[in-house]
Short mmCIF file of C-alpha atoms in Angstrom, two decimals:
data_model
loop_
_atom_site.label_atom_id
_atom_site.label_comp_id
_atom_site.label_asym_id
_atom_site.label_seq_id
_atom_site.Cartn_x
_atom_site.Cartn_y
_atom_site.Cartn_z
CA UNK W 1 0.00 0.00 0.00
CA UNK W 2 1.51 3.27 -1.12
CA UNK W 3 1.54 6.23 1.20
CA UNK W 4 0.19 9.44 -0.19
CA UNK W 5 2.55 12.11 1.00
CA UNK W 6 1.71 15.72 0.31
CA UNK W 7 4.03 17.52 -2.04
CA UNK W 8 6.28 19.50 0.22
CA UNK W 9 8.91 21.88 -0.94
CA UNK W 10 12.29 20.99 0.42
CA UNK W 11 13.55 23.69 2.67
CA UNK W 12 17.16 24.45 1.94
CA UNK W 13 19.62 26.03 4.31
CA UNK W 14 19.49 29.18 2.16
CA UNK W 15 15.70 29.43 2.37
CA UNK W 16 15.81 29.00 6.15
CA UNK W 17 18.50 31.63 6.70
CA UNK W 18 17.55 35.19 7.48
CA UNK W 19 18.69 38.40 5.86
CA UNK W 20 21.84 38.82 8.01
CA UNK W 21 23.55 35.55 7.00
CA UNK W 22 22.55 36.19 3.38
CA UNK W 23 24.04 39.67 3.53
CA UNK W 24 27.28 38.37 5.06
CA UNK W 25 27.56 35.58 2.47
CA UNK W 26 26.97 37.96 -0.45
CA UNK W 27 29.45 40.47 0.98
CA UNK W 28 32.06 37.70 1.33
CA UNK W 29 31.63 36.71 -2.34
CA UNK W 30 31.97 40.35 -3.41
CA UNK W 31 35.10 40.75 -1.28
CA UNK W 32 36.68 37.57 -2.69
CA UNK W 33 35.99 38.61 -6.27
CA UNK W 34 37.32 42.09 -5.49
CA UNK W 35 40.54 40.74 -4.01
CA UNK W 36 41.03 38.38 -6.96
CA UNK W 37 40.46 41.37 -9.24
CA UNK W 38 43.60 43.01 -7.87
CA UNK W 39 45.77 40.28 -9.40
CA UNK W 40 46.85 40.36 -13.07
CA UNK W 41 43.91 39.30 -15.19
CA UNK W 42 45.27 37.75 -18.37
CA UNK W 43 44.62 34.44 -20.05
CA UNK W 44 47.28 33.46 -22.60
CA UNK W 45 48.17 37.13 -23.02
CA UNK W 46 44.56 38.23 -23.55
CA UNK W 47 43.34 40.68 -20.90
CA UNK W 48 40.18 39.53 -19.11
CA UNK W 49 37.29 41.84 -18.35
CA UNK W 50 36.78 41.73 -14.60
CA UNK W 51 33.23 42.25 -13.25
CA UNK W 52 32.17 45.08 -10.99
CA UNK W 53 31.21 42.73 -8.15
CA UNK W 54 29.79 45.38 -5.80
CA UNK W 55 27.05 46.04 -8.35
CA UNK W 56 25.76 42.50 -7.76
CA UNK W 57 25.07 43.49 -4.16
CA UNK W 58 23.67 46.89 -5.15
CA UNK W 59 21.20 45.31 -7.58
CA UNK W 60 20.24 42.34 -5.41
CA UNK W 61 20.16 43.92 -1.97
CA UNK W 62 18.18 46.87 -3.28
CA UNK W 63 15.25 44.58 -4.04
CA UNK W 64 14.32 44.54 -0.33
CA UNK W 65 14.21 48.31 -0.06
CA UNK W 66 16.59 50.76 1.55
CA UNK W 67 18.50 49.57 4.59
CA UNK W 68 21.59 50.82 6.39
CA UNK W 69 23.75 47.67 6.50
CA UNK W 70 23.85 47.10 2.72
CA UNK W 71 24.56 50.80 2.21
CA UNK W 72 27.52 50.69 4.58
CA UNK W 73 28.91 47.62 2.78
CA UNK W 74 28.45 49.26 -0.62
CA UNK W 75 30.30 52.37 0.54
CA UNK W 76 33.17 50.23 1.88
CA UNK W 77 33.35 48.24 -1.36
CA UNK W 78 33.20 51.47 -3.38
CA UNK W 79 36.04 53.11 -1.46
CA UNK W 80 38.13 49.95 -1.86
CA UNK W 81 37.44 49.98 -5.61
CA UNK W 82 38.34 53.69 -5.77
CA UNK W 83 41.70 52.96 -4.16
CA UNK W 84 42.46 49.95 -6.38
CA UNK W 85 41.49 51.70 -9.62
CA UNK W 86 43.00 55.10 -8.72
CA UNK W 87 39.61 56.76 -9.07
CA UNK W 88 38.74 59.86 -7.07
CA UNK W 89 37.69 58.82 -3.59
CA UNK W 90 33.94 58.31 -3.43
CA UNK W 91 33.17 57.73 -7.14
CA UNK W 92 32.44 54.02 -6.91
CA UNK W 93 30.79 54.41 -3.51
CA UNK W 94 28.41 56.95 -5.06
CA UNK W 95 27.76 54.71 -8.08
CA UNK W 96 27.05 51.72 -5.82
CA UNK W 97 24.61 53.76 -3.73
CA UNK W 98 22.85 55.20 -6.78
CA UNK W 99 22.38 51.73 -8.29
CA UNK W 100 21.21 50.45 -4.89
CA UNK W 101 18.65 53.25 -4.66
CA UNK W 102 17.45 52.67 -8.22
CA UNK W 103 17.12 48.94 -7.49
CA UNK W 104 15.05 49.71 -4.41
CA UNK W 105 12.88 52.07 -6.48
CA UNK W 106 12.33 49.49 -9.21
CA UNK W 107 11.48 46.85 -6.60
CA UNK W 108 9.02 49.21 -4.93
CA UNK W 109 7.31 50.12 -8.21
CA UNK W 110 7.07 46.52 -9.45
CA UNK W 111 6.24 44.82 -6.15
CA UNK W 112 4.20 41.75 -6.83
CA UNK W 113 5.35 41.61 -10.45
CA UNK W 114 8.01 38.93 -10.33
CA UNK W 115 7.71 37.78 -13.92
CA UNK W 116 10.58 37.20 -16.30
CA UNK W 117 10.29 40.57 -18.01
CA UNK W 118 10.72 42.52 -14.77
CA UNK W 119 13.50 40.17 -13.59
CA UNK W 120 15.36 40.75 -16.87
CA UNK W 121 14.63 44.42 -17.60
CA UNK W 122 15.41 45.67 -14.07
CA UNK W 123 19.04 44.49 -13.99
CA UNK W 124 19.58 45.59 -17.61
CA UNK W 125 18.38 49.10 -16.76
CA UNK W 126 20.50 49.16 -13.59
CA UNK W 127 23.63 47.97 -15.39
CA UNK W 128 23.08 50.48 -18.18
CA UNK W 129 22.77 53.30 -15.67
CA UNK W 130 25.87 52.09 -13.81
CA UNK W 131 27.81 51.87 -17.08
CA UNK W 132 26.89 55.46 -17.96
CA UNK W 133 27.85 56.63 -14.47
CA UNK W 134 31.24 54.86 -14.53
CA UNK W 135 31.95 56.06 -18.05
CA UNK W 136 30.88 59.60 -17.16
CA UNK W 137 33.01 59.75 -14.00
CA UNK W 138 36.00 58.26 -15.84
CA UNK W 139 35.66 60.72 -18.71
CA UNK W 140 35.21 63.74 -16.46
CA UNK W 141 38.10 62.91 -14.15
CA UNK W 142 40.53 62.06 -16.97
CA UNK W 143 39.73 65.16 -19.08
CA UNK W 144 39.07 63.09 -22.19
CA UNK W 145 36.43 60.71 -23.47
CA UNK W 146 37.24 57.23 -22.17
CA UNK W 147 37.02 54.26 -24.52
CA UNK W 148 33.80 52.38 -23.94
CA UNK W 149 34.76 48.86 -25.06
CA UNK W 150 36.85 47.86 -22.00
CA UNK W 151 34.13 49.15 -19.68
CA UNK W 152 31.40 47.51 -21.72
CA UNK W 153 33.06 44.09 -21.56
CA UNK W 154 33.35 44.38 -17.77
CA UNK W 155 29.68 45.29 -17.53
CA UNK W 156 28.68 42.41 -19.79
CA UNK W 157 30.59 40.05 -17.48
CA UNK W 158 28.96 41.67 -14.47
CA UNK W 159 25.50 41.15 -15.96
CA UNK W 160 26.10 37.58 -17.10
CA UNK W 161 27.41 36.51 -13.72
CA UNK W 162 24.55 38.30 -11.97
CA UNK W 163 22.04 36.51 -14.20
CA UNK W 164 23.24 33.18 -12.84
CA UNK W 165 24.04 34.22 -9.26
CA UNK W 166 21.30 36.74 -8.46
CA UNK W 167 19.71 34.49 -5.83
CA UNK W 168 22.90 34.85 -3.78
CA UNK W 169 22.01 38.51 -3.28
CA UNK W 170 18.37 37.95 -2.40
CA UNK W 171 17.84 38.92 1.22
CA UNK W 172 14.58 37.03 1.42
CA UNK W 173 11.80 39.58 1.09
CA UNK W 174 8.64 38.39 -0.54
CA UNK W 175 6.25 40.58 -2.54
CA UNK W 176 3.95 42.56 -0.28
CA UNK W 177 6.30 42.72 2.72
CA UNK W 178 7.28 46.16 3.87
CA UNK W 179 10.63 47.28 2.45
CA UNK W 180 13.60 48.23 4.56
CA UNK W 181 13.02 46.03 7.57
CA UNK W 182 14.95 42.99 6.41
CA UNK W 183 18.39 44.35 5.60
#
């Protein structure tokens, strides 16, 4: 005689963890990628386009609304990126915070709409805005128009990796929950 068991979703460790462990895990991945990005990035003499890892956190963490802890982490990651890339202090921190705020705004405006179109268009819009901000800051601070291709390849890598790893930066808010309380 077969037992009829109800279909239960398996609860994973990730689904049972709260926003704090998720935030720490995502921040650790960003820090590891950032540290690895300080090493020479060539493969058989071909330079590799390294992703802007802090933008993964800005796009993903912003989906829960505005919260202080992700903002502090994004500022720290931005200042570290400013130092590594010899950018004026605060440029990448500002870009990370602007993308984070836009992500929170998109999440607030599309709450309840978790279909494929919103999940695809939101990050594309955010990455496009971040690309324009990075390109604009680089062009203004260097007194000449910066070539777009190297930046574009880094942003393509950032977007492709985020497409596969975006759940790592999900702090666990469900549609309809009040924003800002989980981060």
